[in-house]
Amino acid sequence: MKKHISLVLGVLVGAGSMLAPAPSASAAGTCASGHFCLFEDDDYKGQHIEFAYRAGAIDLSKTAWAGGNGFVTNGASSMKNNTSHVVKLYDSSNCGGNQGYEAKKNSVDTDFSNNNFDNKASCVLFV
């Protein structure tokens, strides 16, 4: 009898965990107010990363996508700038040399290809 009860309880506990809602994730393409977001694919799809304003260069070779699958460097294809700052992207890890892309305040770009900067961002700098 004990085996039967524990088996039923085990099945009920297992079924309950299958019915529990999955942890909520941010919806695809969203970018919080006051943040600058890079997206892996065109049209704000794929993995993404959000940055709040901070001084100094942000090296994307040391910054993982929010999905945890690899680093952002040379992998961004679209962006949303929901900040009151201009954000510059560079094709060098220390934000040195010529900037490659400039995101105006409160702007969006569905595809970096039209700016010749697809999959080239290596560094982010808030201005």
Short mmCIF file of N, CA, C and O in Angstrom, two decimals:
data_model
loop_
_atom_site.label_atom_id
_atom_site.label_comp_id
_atom_site.label_asym_id
_atom_site.label_seq_id
_atom_site.Cartn_x
_atom_site.Cartn_y
_atom_site.Cartn_z
N MET A 1 0.81 -1.19 0.00
CA MET A 1 0.00 0.00 0.00
C MET A 1 0.86 1.25 0.00
O MET A 1 0.55 2.22 -0.68
N LYS A 2 1.98 1.26 0.76
CA LYS A 2 2.85 2.43 0.81
C LYS A 2 3.45 2.72 -0.56
O LYS A 2 3.59 3.87 -0.94
N LYS A 3 3.82 1.68 -1.30
CA LYS A 3 4.40 1.89 -2.62
C LYS A 3 3.39 2.55 -3.54
O LYS A 3 3.72 3.43 -4.30
N HIS A 4 2.14 2.13 -3.45
CA HIS A 4 1.11 2.68 -4.31
C HIS A 4 0.88 4.16 -3.99
O HIS A 4 0.77 4.98 -4.89
N ILE A 5 0.84 4.51 -2.72
CA ILE A 5 0.61 5.90 -2.31
C ILE A 5 1.78 6.78 -2.76
O ILE A 5 1.58 7.86 -3.30
N SER A 6 3.01 6.32 -2.54
CA SER A 6 4.15 7.14 -2.94
C SER A 6 4.24 7.28 -4.46
O SER A 6 4.62 8.32 -4.97
N LEU A 7 3.84 6.25 -5.20
CA LEU A 7 3.83 6.33 -6.65
C LEU A 7 2.81 7.37 -7.11
O LEU A 7 3.08 8.20 -7.96
N VAL A 8 1.61 7.34 -6.50
CA VAL A 8 0.57 8.31 -6.86
C VAL A 8 1.03 9.72 -6.51
O VAL A 8 0.88 10.65 -7.30
N LEU A 9 1.63 9.91 -5.35
CA LEU A 9 2.13 11.23 -4.96
C LEU A 9 3.21 11.69 -5.91
O LEU A 9 3.24 12.85 -6.31
N GLY A 10 4.11 10.80 -6.29
CA GLY A 10 5.17 11.15 -7.22
C GLY A 10 4.61 11.58 -8.57
O GLY A 10 5.06 12.55 -9.16
N VAL A 11 3.59 10.90 -9.04
CA VAL A 11 2.97 11.26 -10.31
C VAL A 11 2.28 12.62 -10.18
O VAL A 11 2.39 13.47 -11.05
N LEU A 12 1.57 12.85 -9.07
CA LEU A 12 0.89 14.13 -8.87
C LEU A 12 1.87 15.29 -8.76
O LEU A 12 1.66 16.34 -9.34
N VAL A 13 2.96 15.08 -8.03
CA VAL A 13 3.97 16.14 -7.91
C VAL A 13 4.59 16.41 -9.27
O VAL A 13 4.74 17.56 -9.68
N GLY A 14 4.91 15.37 -10.01
CA GLY A 14 5.48 15.54 -11.34
C GLY A 14 4.51 16.24 -12.28
O GLY A 14 4.88 17.14 -13.03
N ALA A 15 3.23 15.88 -12.22
CA ALA A 15 2.23 16.52 -13.08
C ALA A 15 2.06 17.98 -12.70
O ALA A 15 1.91 18.84 -13.55
N GLY A 16 2.11 18.25 -11.40
CA GLY A 16 1.97 19.64 -10.95
C GLY A 16 3.09 20.51 -11.47
O GLY A 16 2.89 21.64 -11.88
N SER A 17 4.32 19.98 -11.49
CA SER A 17 5.43 20.78 -11.97
C SER A 17 5.34 21.00 -13.48
O SER A 17 5.80 22.00 -13.99
N MET A 18 4.71 20.05 -14.20
CA MET A 18 4.55 20.25 -15.63
C MET A 18 3.49 21.31 -15.92
O MET A 18 3.53 21.98 -16.93
N LEU A 19 2.54 21.48 -15.00
CA LEU A 19 1.47 22.44 -15.21
C LEU A 19 1.87 23.84 -14.75
O LEU A 19 1.22 24.81 -15.09
N ALA A 20 2.92 23.94 -13.96
CA ALA A 20 3.34 25.25 -13.46
C ALA A 20 3.81 26.11 -14.62
O ALA A 20 4.45 25.63 -15.55
N PRO A 21 3.47 27.41 -14.60
CA PRO A 21 3.89 28.27 -15.70
C PRO A 21 5.41 28.44 -15.73
O PRO A 21 6.06 28.46 -14.69
N ALA A 22 5.94 28.54 -16.92
CA ALA A 22 7.38 28.75 -17.08
C ALA A 22 7.72 30.16 -16.64
O ALA A 22 6.87 31.06 -16.70
N PRO A 23 8.94 30.39 -16.18
CA PRO A 23 9.34 31.75 -15.83
C PRO A 23 9.17 32.67 -17.02
O PRO A 23 9.43 32.29 -18.15
N SER A 24 8.69 33.86 -16.76
CA SER A 24 8.44 34.77 -17.88
C SER A 24 9.76 35.35 -18.39
O SER A 24 10.64 35.66 -17.62
N ALA A 25 9.85 35.46 -19.68
CA ALA A 25 11.01 36.08 -20.33
C ALA A 25 10.53 37.33 -21.02
O ALA A 25 9.35 37.47 -21.33
N SER A 26 11.44 38.26 -21.27
CA SER A 26 11.01 39.47 -21.96
C SER A 26 10.58 39.12 -23.38
O SER A 26 11.16 38.25 -24.01
N ALA A 27 9.57 39.78 -23.83
CA ALA A 27 9.05 39.53 -25.18
C ALA A 27 10.09 39.91 -26.22
O ALA A 27 10.86 40.84 -26.02
N ALA A 28 10.08 39.18 -27.31
CA ALA A 28 11.03 39.46 -28.39
C ALA A 28 10.88 40.90 -28.87
O ALA A 28 9.79 41.40 -29.03
N GLY A 29 12.00 41.54 -29.06
CA GLY A 29 12.00 42.89 -29.60
C GLY A 29 11.77 44.00 -28.61
O GLY A 29 11.73 45.16 -28.97
N THR A 30 11.59 43.66 -27.33
CA THR A 30 11.35 44.71 -26.35
C THR A 30 12.67 45.29 -25.85
O THR A 30 13.70 44.64 -25.86
N CYS A 31 12.59 46.54 -25.43
CA CYS A 31 13.75 47.24 -24.88
C CYS A 31 13.22 48.21 -23.83
O CYS A 31 12.41 49.09 -24.15
N ALA A 32 13.64 48.06 -22.61
CA ALA A 32 13.13 48.86 -21.50
C ALA A 32 13.42 50.35 -21.71
O ALA A 32 14.41 50.73 -22.31
N SER A 33 12.53 51.15 -21.18
CA SER A 33 12.72 52.60 -21.22
C SER A 33 14.03 52.96 -20.53
O SER A 33 14.38 52.38 -19.49
N GLY A 34 14.79 53.87 -21.11
CA GLY A 34 16.06 54.28 -20.54
C GLY A 34 17.21 53.34 -20.84
O GLY A 34 18.29 53.46 -20.25
N HIS A 35 17.01 52.39 -21.74
CA HIS A 35 18.05 51.42 -22.09
C HIS A 35 18.39 51.49 -23.58
O HIS A 35 17.57 51.87 -24.40
N PHE A 36 19.60 51.06 -23.89
CA PHE A 36 20.05 50.85 -25.26
C PHE A 36 20.13 49.35 -25.46
O PHE A 36 20.73 48.64 -24.65
N CYS A 37 19.51 48.85 -26.53
CA CYS A 37 19.45 47.40 -26.76
C CYS A 37 20.01 47.03 -28.11
O CYS A 37 19.73 47.69 -29.12
N LEU A 38 20.79 45.97 -28.12
CA LEU A 38 21.29 45.37 -29.36
C LEU A 38 20.60 44.03 -29.53
O LEU A 38 20.35 43.31 -28.54
N PHE A 39 20.30 43.70 -30.78
CA PHE A 39 19.65 42.44 -31.10
C PHE A 39 20.51 41.67 -32.10
O PHE A 39 21.11 42.25 -33.00
N GLU A 40 20.51 40.37 -31.93
CA GLU A 40 21.35 39.50 -32.75
C GLU A 40 20.92 39.49 -34.23
O GLU A 40 21.75 39.38 -35.12
N ASP A 41 19.62 39.59 -34.46
CA ASP A 41 19.10 39.49 -35.83
C ASP A 41 18.39 40.77 -36.24
O ASP A 41 18.07 41.62 -35.41
N ASP A 42 18.12 40.89 -37.53
CA ASP A 42 17.34 42.01 -38.05
C ASP A 42 15.96 42.04 -37.39
O ASP A 42 15.48 41.01 -36.91
N ASP A 43 15.33 43.20 -37.43
CA ASP A 43 13.96 43.37 -36.94
C ASP A 43 13.80 43.02 -35.46
O ASP A 43 12.75 42.50 -35.06
N TYR A 44 14.84 43.26 -34.67
CA TYR A 44 14.80 43.08 -33.21
C TYR A 44 14.52 41.63 -32.81
O TYR A 44 13.81 41.37 -31.84
N LYS A 45 15.07 40.70 -33.54
CA LYS A 45 14.86 39.27 -33.25
C LYS A 45 16.15 38.65 -32.76
O LYS A 45 17.20 39.24 -32.80
N GLY A 46 16.03 37.42 -32.30
CA GLY A 46 17.18 36.68 -31.79
C GLY A 46 17.52 37.14 -30.38
O GLY A 46 16.73 37.80 -29.71
N GLN A 47 18.70 36.78 -29.93
CA GLN A 47 19.14 37.17 -28.60
C GLN A 47 19.30 38.69 -28.54
O GLN A 47 19.46 39.34 -29.56
N HIS A 48 19.25 39.20 -27.33
CA HIS A 48 19.43 40.65 -27.18
C HIS A 48 20.19 40.95 -25.90
O HIS A 48 20.41 40.08 -25.06
N ILE A 49 20.59 42.19 -25.77
CA ILE A 49 21.27 42.67 -24.56
C ILE A 49 20.82 44.11 -24.33
O ILE A 49 20.64 44.86 -25.28
N GLU A 50 20.60 44.46 -23.06
CA GLU A 50 20.17 45.82 -22.71
C GLU A 50 21.25 46.49 -21.87
O GLU A 50 21.83 45.87 -20.99
N PHE A 51 21.49 47.76 -22.16
CA PHE A 51 22.46 48.55 -21.42
C PHE A 51 21.79 49.79 -20.86
O PHE A 51 21.14 50.52 -21.61
N ALA A 52 21.98 50.03 -19.57
CA ALA A 52 21.60 51.32 -18.99
C ALA A 52 22.79 52.24 -19.18
O ALA A 52 23.92 51.78 -19.38
N TYR A 53 22.56 53.54 -19.13
CA TYR A 53 23.65 54.49 -19.31
C TYR A 53 24.78 54.22 -18.33
O TYR A 53 24.56 53.95 -17.15
N ARG A 54 26.00 54.28 -18.83
CA ARG A 54 27.19 54.24 -17.98
C ARG A 54 28.34 54.89 -18.73
O ARG A 54 28.39 54.86 -19.96
N ALA A 55 29.21 55.48 -17.98
CA ALA A 55 30.38 56.15 -18.57
C ALA A 55 31.42 55.10 -18.96
O ALA A 55 31.52 54.06 -18.33
N GLY A 56 32.16 55.41 -20.00
CA GLY A 56 33.25 54.53 -20.41
C GLY A 56 32.84 53.51 -21.44
O GLY A 56 31.66 53.27 -21.70
N ALA A 57 33.84 52.91 -22.04
CA ALA A 57 33.64 51.93 -23.11
C ALA A 57 33.11 50.62 -22.55
O ALA A 57 33.50 50.18 -21.47
N ILE A 58 32.21 50.01 -23.29
CA ILE A 58 31.68 48.68 -22.94
C ILE A 58 32.20 47.71 -24.00
O ILE A 58 31.80 47.77 -25.17
N ASP A 59 33.10 46.84 -23.60
CA ASP A 59 33.73 45.87 -24.50
C ASP A 59 32.76 44.70 -24.73
O ASP A 59 32.46 43.94 -23.80
N LEU A 60 32.26 44.56 -25.94
CA LEU A 60 31.28 43.52 -26.24
C LEU A 60 31.88 42.13 -26.32
O LEU A 60 31.16 41.15 -26.30
N SER A 61 33.21 42.02 -26.39
CA SER A 61 33.84 40.69 -26.40
C SER A 61 33.79 40.07 -25.00
O SER A 61 34.05 38.89 -24.84
N LYS A 62 33.43 40.87 -24.00
CA LYS A 62 33.32 40.38 -22.63
C LYS A 62 31.88 40.48 -22.13
O LYS A 62 31.62 40.36 -20.94
N THR A 63 30.95 40.71 -23.05
CA THR A 63 29.54 40.89 -22.71
C THR A 63 28.72 39.80 -23.38
O THR A 63 28.69 39.70 -24.61
N ALA A 64 28.05 38.98 -22.56
CA ALA A 64 27.25 37.88 -23.09
C ALA A 64 25.84 38.35 -23.44
O ALA A 64 25.30 39.26 -22.81
N TRP A 65 25.24 37.72 -24.45
CA TRP A 65 23.84 37.97 -24.78
C TRP A 65 22.99 37.61 -23.56
O TRP A 65 23.36 36.73 -22.79
N ALA A 66 21.85 38.23 -23.43
CA ALA A 66 20.94 37.93 -22.32
C ALA A 66 20.52 36.46 -22.34
O ALA A 66 20.28 35.87 -21.31
N GLY A 67 20.47 35.86 -23.53
CA GLY A 67 20.13 34.44 -23.65
C GLY A 67 21.27 33.53 -23.22
O GLY A 67 21.10 32.32 -23.11
N GLY A 68 22.46 34.11 -22.98
CA GLY A 68 23.59 33.33 -22.51
C GLY A 68 24.30 32.52 -23.56
O GLY A 68 25.18 31.72 -23.25
N ASN A 69 23.96 32.71 -24.82
CA ASN A 69 24.57 31.92 -25.87
C ASN A 69 25.61 32.74 -26.62
O ASN A 69 25.34 33.32 -27.66
N GLY A 70 26.81 32.82 -26.08
CA GLY A 70 27.90 33.52 -26.74
C GLY A 70 28.00 34.98 -26.37
O GLY A 70 27.19 35.51 -25.59
N PHE A 71 29.01 35.63 -26.92
CA PHE A 71 29.27 37.03 -26.64
C PHE A 71 28.71 37.91 -27.76
O PHE A 71 28.58 37.48 -28.91
N VAL A 72 28.44 39.15 -27.43
CA VAL A 72 27.78 40.09 -28.35
C VAL A 72 28.70 40.54 -29.47
O VAL A 72 28.23 40.79 -30.59
N THR A 73 30.00 40.62 -29.23
CA THR A 73 30.93 41.19 -30.20
C THR A 73 30.73 40.62 -31.61
O THR A 73 30.58 39.41 -31.78
N ASN A 74 30.67 41.52 -32.58
CA ASN A 74 30.49 41.17 -33.99
C ASN A 74 29.26 40.30 -34.24
O ASN A 74 29.27 39.44 -35.12
N GLY A 75 28.20 40.55 -33.46
CA GLY A 75 27.00 39.74 -33.63
C GLY A 75 25.70 40.51 -33.66
O GLY A 75 24.64 39.91 -33.72
N ALA A 76 25.73 41.83 -33.62
CA ALA A 76 24.50 42.62 -33.57
C ALA A 76 24.04 43.04 -34.96
O ALA A 76 24.85 43.43 -35.79
N SER A 77 22.72 42.96 -35.18
CA SER A 77 22.17 43.32 -36.49
C SER A 77 21.07 44.37 -36.43
O SER A 77 20.64 44.86 -37.47
N SER A 78 20.57 44.70 -35.23
CA SER A 78 19.57 45.75 -35.10
C SER A 78 19.65 46.33 -33.69
O SER A 78 20.30 45.75 -32.81
N MET A 79 19.02 47.51 -33.50
CA MET A 79 19.11 48.17 -32.19
C MET A 79 17.91 49.04 -31.92
O MET A 79 17.19 49.45 -32.83
N LYS A 80 17.70 49.28 -30.63
CA LYS A 80 16.73 50.26 -30.15
C LYS A 80 17.45 51.12 -29.11
O LYS A 80 18.06 50.59 -28.18
N ASN A 81 17.39 52.42 -29.29
CA ASN A 81 18.00 53.35 -28.33
C ASN A 81 16.88 54.10 -27.63
O ASN A 81 16.36 55.08 -28.14
N ASN A 82 16.50 53.63 -26.46
CA ASN A 82 15.44 54.24 -25.67
C ASN A 82 16.03 55.14 -24.60
O ASN A 82 15.52 55.22 -23.48
N THR A 83 17.13 55.81 -24.94
CA THR A 83 17.79 56.71 -23.98
C THR A 83 17.82 58.14 -24.53
O THR A 83 17.57 58.36 -25.70
N SER A 84 18.18 59.05 -23.66
CA SER A 84 18.35 60.44 -24.07
C SER A 84 19.81 60.73 -24.42
O SER A 84 20.24 61.87 -24.39
N HIS A 85 20.55 59.68 -24.75
CA HIS A 85 21.97 59.79 -25.09
C HIS A 85 22.21 59.28 -26.51
O HIS A 85 21.56 58.34 -26.96
N VAL A 86 23.18 59.88 -27.17
CA VAL A 86 23.68 59.31 -28.42
C VAL A 86 24.55 58.13 -28.00
O VAL A 86 25.28 58.20 -27.01
N VAL A 87 24.44 57.03 -28.74
CA VAL A 87 25.26 55.85 -28.45
C VAL A 87 26.09 55.55 -29.69
O VAL A 87 25.56 55.45 -30.79
N LYS A 88 27.38 55.42 -29.49
CA LYS A 88 28.29 55.13 -30.60
C LYS A 88 28.75 53.69 -30.51
O LYS A 88 29.05 53.19 -29.42
N LEU A 89 28.81 53.04 -31.67
CA LEU A 89 29.32 51.68 -31.77
C LEU A 89 30.61 51.70 -32.56
O LEU A 89 30.72 52.42 -33.56
N TYR A 90 31.57 50.93 -32.12
CA TYR A 90 32.88 50.86 -32.76
C TYR A 90 33.19 49.42 -33.15
O TYR A 90 32.69 48.48 -32.52
N ASP A 91 34.04 49.27 -34.12
CA ASP A 91 34.51 47.96 -34.56
C ASP A 91 35.88 47.66 -33.94
O ASP A 91 36.76 47.14 -34.59
N SER A 92 36.03 48.06 -32.69
CA SER A 92 37.25 47.75 -31.92
C SER A 92 36.85 47.62 -30.46
O SER A 92 35.96 48.33 -29.99
N SER A 93 37.47 46.71 -29.74
CA SER A 93 37.05 46.40 -28.38
C SER A 93 37.23 47.54 -27.39
O SER A 93 36.57 47.59 -26.37
N ASN A 94 38.09 48.50 -27.67
CA ASN A 94 38.32 49.60 -26.72
C ASN A 94 37.67 50.91 -27.17
O ASN A 94 37.97 51.96 -26.63
N CYS A 95 36.78 50.84 -28.15
CA CYS A 95 36.11 52.02 -28.71
C CYS A 95 37.10 53.03 -29.26
O CYS A 95 36.87 54.24 -29.24
N GLY A 96 38.22 52.54 -29.75
CA GLY A 96 39.22 53.41 -30.35
C GLY A 96 39.01 53.53 -31.84
O GLY A 96 38.24 52.81 -32.45
N GLY A 97 39.69 54.47 -32.42
CA GLY A 97 39.60 54.68 -33.86
C GLY A 97 38.32 55.36 -34.26
O GLY A 97 37.64 55.98 -33.44
N ASN A 98 37.97 55.22 -35.50
CA ASN A 98 36.76 55.85 -36.02
C ASN A 98 35.53 55.08 -35.58
O ASN A 98 35.52 53.85 -35.59
N GLN A 99 34.50 55.84 -35.21
CA GLN A 99 33.25 55.17 -34.88
C GLN A 99 32.68 54.58 -36.15
O GLN A 99 32.89 55.08 -37.24
N GLY A 100 31.95 53.50 -35.99
CA GLY A 100 31.36 52.87 -37.15
C GLY A 100 29.88 53.13 -37.28
O GLY A 100 29.31 53.01 -38.36
N TYR A 101 29.24 53.48 -36.18
CA TYR A 101 27.78 53.63 -36.18
C TYR A 101 27.39 54.56 -35.06
O TYR A 101 27.98 54.52 -33.97
N GLU A 102 26.41 55.40 -35.32
CA GLU A 102 25.90 56.30 -34.28
C GLU A 102 24.40 56.17 -34.17
O GLU A 102 23.67 56.37 -35.16
N ALA A 103 23.93 55.81 -32.98
CA ALA A 103 22.50 55.70 -32.72
C ALA A 103 22.04 57.00 -32.06
O ALA A 103 22.48 57.34 -30.96
N LYS A 104 21.19 57.71 -32.74
CA LYS A 104 20.67 58.97 -32.20
C LYS A 104 19.78 58.69 -30.99
O LYS A 104 19.32 57.57 -30.79
N LYS A 105 19.56 59.71 -30.18
CA LYS A 105 18.68 59.60 -29.02
C LYS A 105 17.32 59.07 -29.45
O LYS A 105 16.80 59.48 -30.49
N ASN A 106 16.76 58.18 -28.65
CA ASN A 106 15.41 57.66 -28.89
C ASN A 106 15.18 57.27 -30.35
O ASN A 106 14.27 57.76 -31.02
N SER A 107 16.03 56.37 -30.85
CA SER A 107 15.94 55.94 -32.24
C SER A 107 15.94 54.41 -32.33
O SER A 107 16.21 53.72 -31.35
N VAL A 108 15.62 53.92 -33.52
CA VAL A 108 15.63 52.48 -33.78
C VAL A 108 16.27 52.23 -35.14
O VAL A 108 16.32 53.11 -35.99
N ASP A 109 16.76 51.01 -35.33
CA ASP A 109 17.29 50.59 -36.63
C ASP A 109 17.03 49.09 -36.75
O ASP A 109 17.57 48.30 -35.98
N THR A 110 16.22 48.72 -37.72
CA THR A 110 15.84 47.32 -37.89
C THR A 110 16.91 46.47 -38.56
O THR A 110 16.84 45.25 -38.52
N ASP A 111 17.89 47.10 -39.19
CA ASP A 111 18.88 46.34 -39.95
C ASP A 111 20.15 47.17 -40.12
O ASP A 111 20.13 48.18 -40.82
N PHE A 112 21.25 46.73 -39.52
CA PHE A 112 22.52 47.45 -39.63
C PHE A 112 23.13 47.33 -41.04
O PHE A 112 24.08 48.04 -41.35
N SER A 113 22.64 46.43 -41.87
CA SER A 113 23.20 46.24 -43.22
C SER A 113 23.15 47.53 -44.02
O SER A 113 24.06 47.83 -44.78
N ASN A 114 22.05 48.28 -43.87
CA ASN A 114 21.91 49.51 -44.65
C ASN A 114 22.90 50.59 -44.20
O ASN A 114 23.05 51.60 -44.86
N ASN A 115 23.57 50.37 -43.08
CA ASN A 115 24.60 51.30 -42.59
C ASN A 115 26.00 50.69 -42.70
O ASN A 115 26.96 51.21 -42.15
N ASN A 116 26.08 49.54 -43.37
CA ASN A 116 27.34 48.84 -43.53
C ASN A 116 28.00 48.51 -42.19
O ASN A 116 29.22 48.60 -42.04
N PHE A 117 27.16 48.16 -41.18
CA PHE A 117 27.72 47.85 -39.86
C PHE A 117 27.14 46.56 -39.28
O PHE A 117 27.18 46.31 -38.09
N ASP A 118 26.58 45.71 -40.13
CA ASP A 118 26.00 44.46 -39.67
C ASP A 118 27.07 43.53 -39.12
O ASP A 118 28.10 43.30 -39.77
N ASN A 119 26.86 43.04 -37.92
CA ASN A 119 27.78 42.10 -37.26
C ASN A 119 29.20 42.66 -37.11
O ASN A 119 30.17 41.93 -37.23
N LYS A 120 29.30 43.96 -36.81
CA LYS A 120 30.62 44.59 -36.64
C LYS A 120 30.81 45.22 -35.27
O LYS A 120 31.95 45.55 -34.92
N ALA A 121 29.77 45.43 -34.50
CA ALA A 121 29.90 46.13 -33.22
C ALA A 121 30.75 45.34 -32.23
O ALA A 121 30.48 44.20 -31.94
N SER A 122 31.80 45.99 -31.74
CA SER A 122 32.69 45.39 -30.74
C SER A 122 32.74 46.20 -29.46
O SER A 122 33.29 45.75 -28.47
N CYS A 123 32.21 47.43 -29.50
CA CYS A 123 32.29 48.31 -28.35
C CYS A 123 31.12 49.32 -28.39
O CYS A 123 30.75 49.79 -29.46
N VAL A 124 30.57 49.62 -27.21
CA VAL A 124 29.48 50.57 -27.06
C VAL A 124 29.96 51.72 -26.21
O VAL A 124 30.63 51.52 -25.18
N LEU A 125 29.60 52.95 -26.61
CA LEU A 125 29.98 54.12 -25.84
C LEU A 125 28.82 55.11 -25.81
O LEU A 125 28.36 55.57 -26.85
N PHE A 126 28.32 55.40 -24.59
CA PHE A 126 27.29 56.43 -24.42
C PHE A 126 27.96 57.78 -24.45
O PHE A 126 28.98 57.99 -23.80
N VAL A 127 27.37 58.74 -25.18
CA VAL A 127 27.94 60.07 -25.28
C VAL A 127 27.04 61.07 -24.58
O VAL A 127 25.84 60.98 -24.65
#
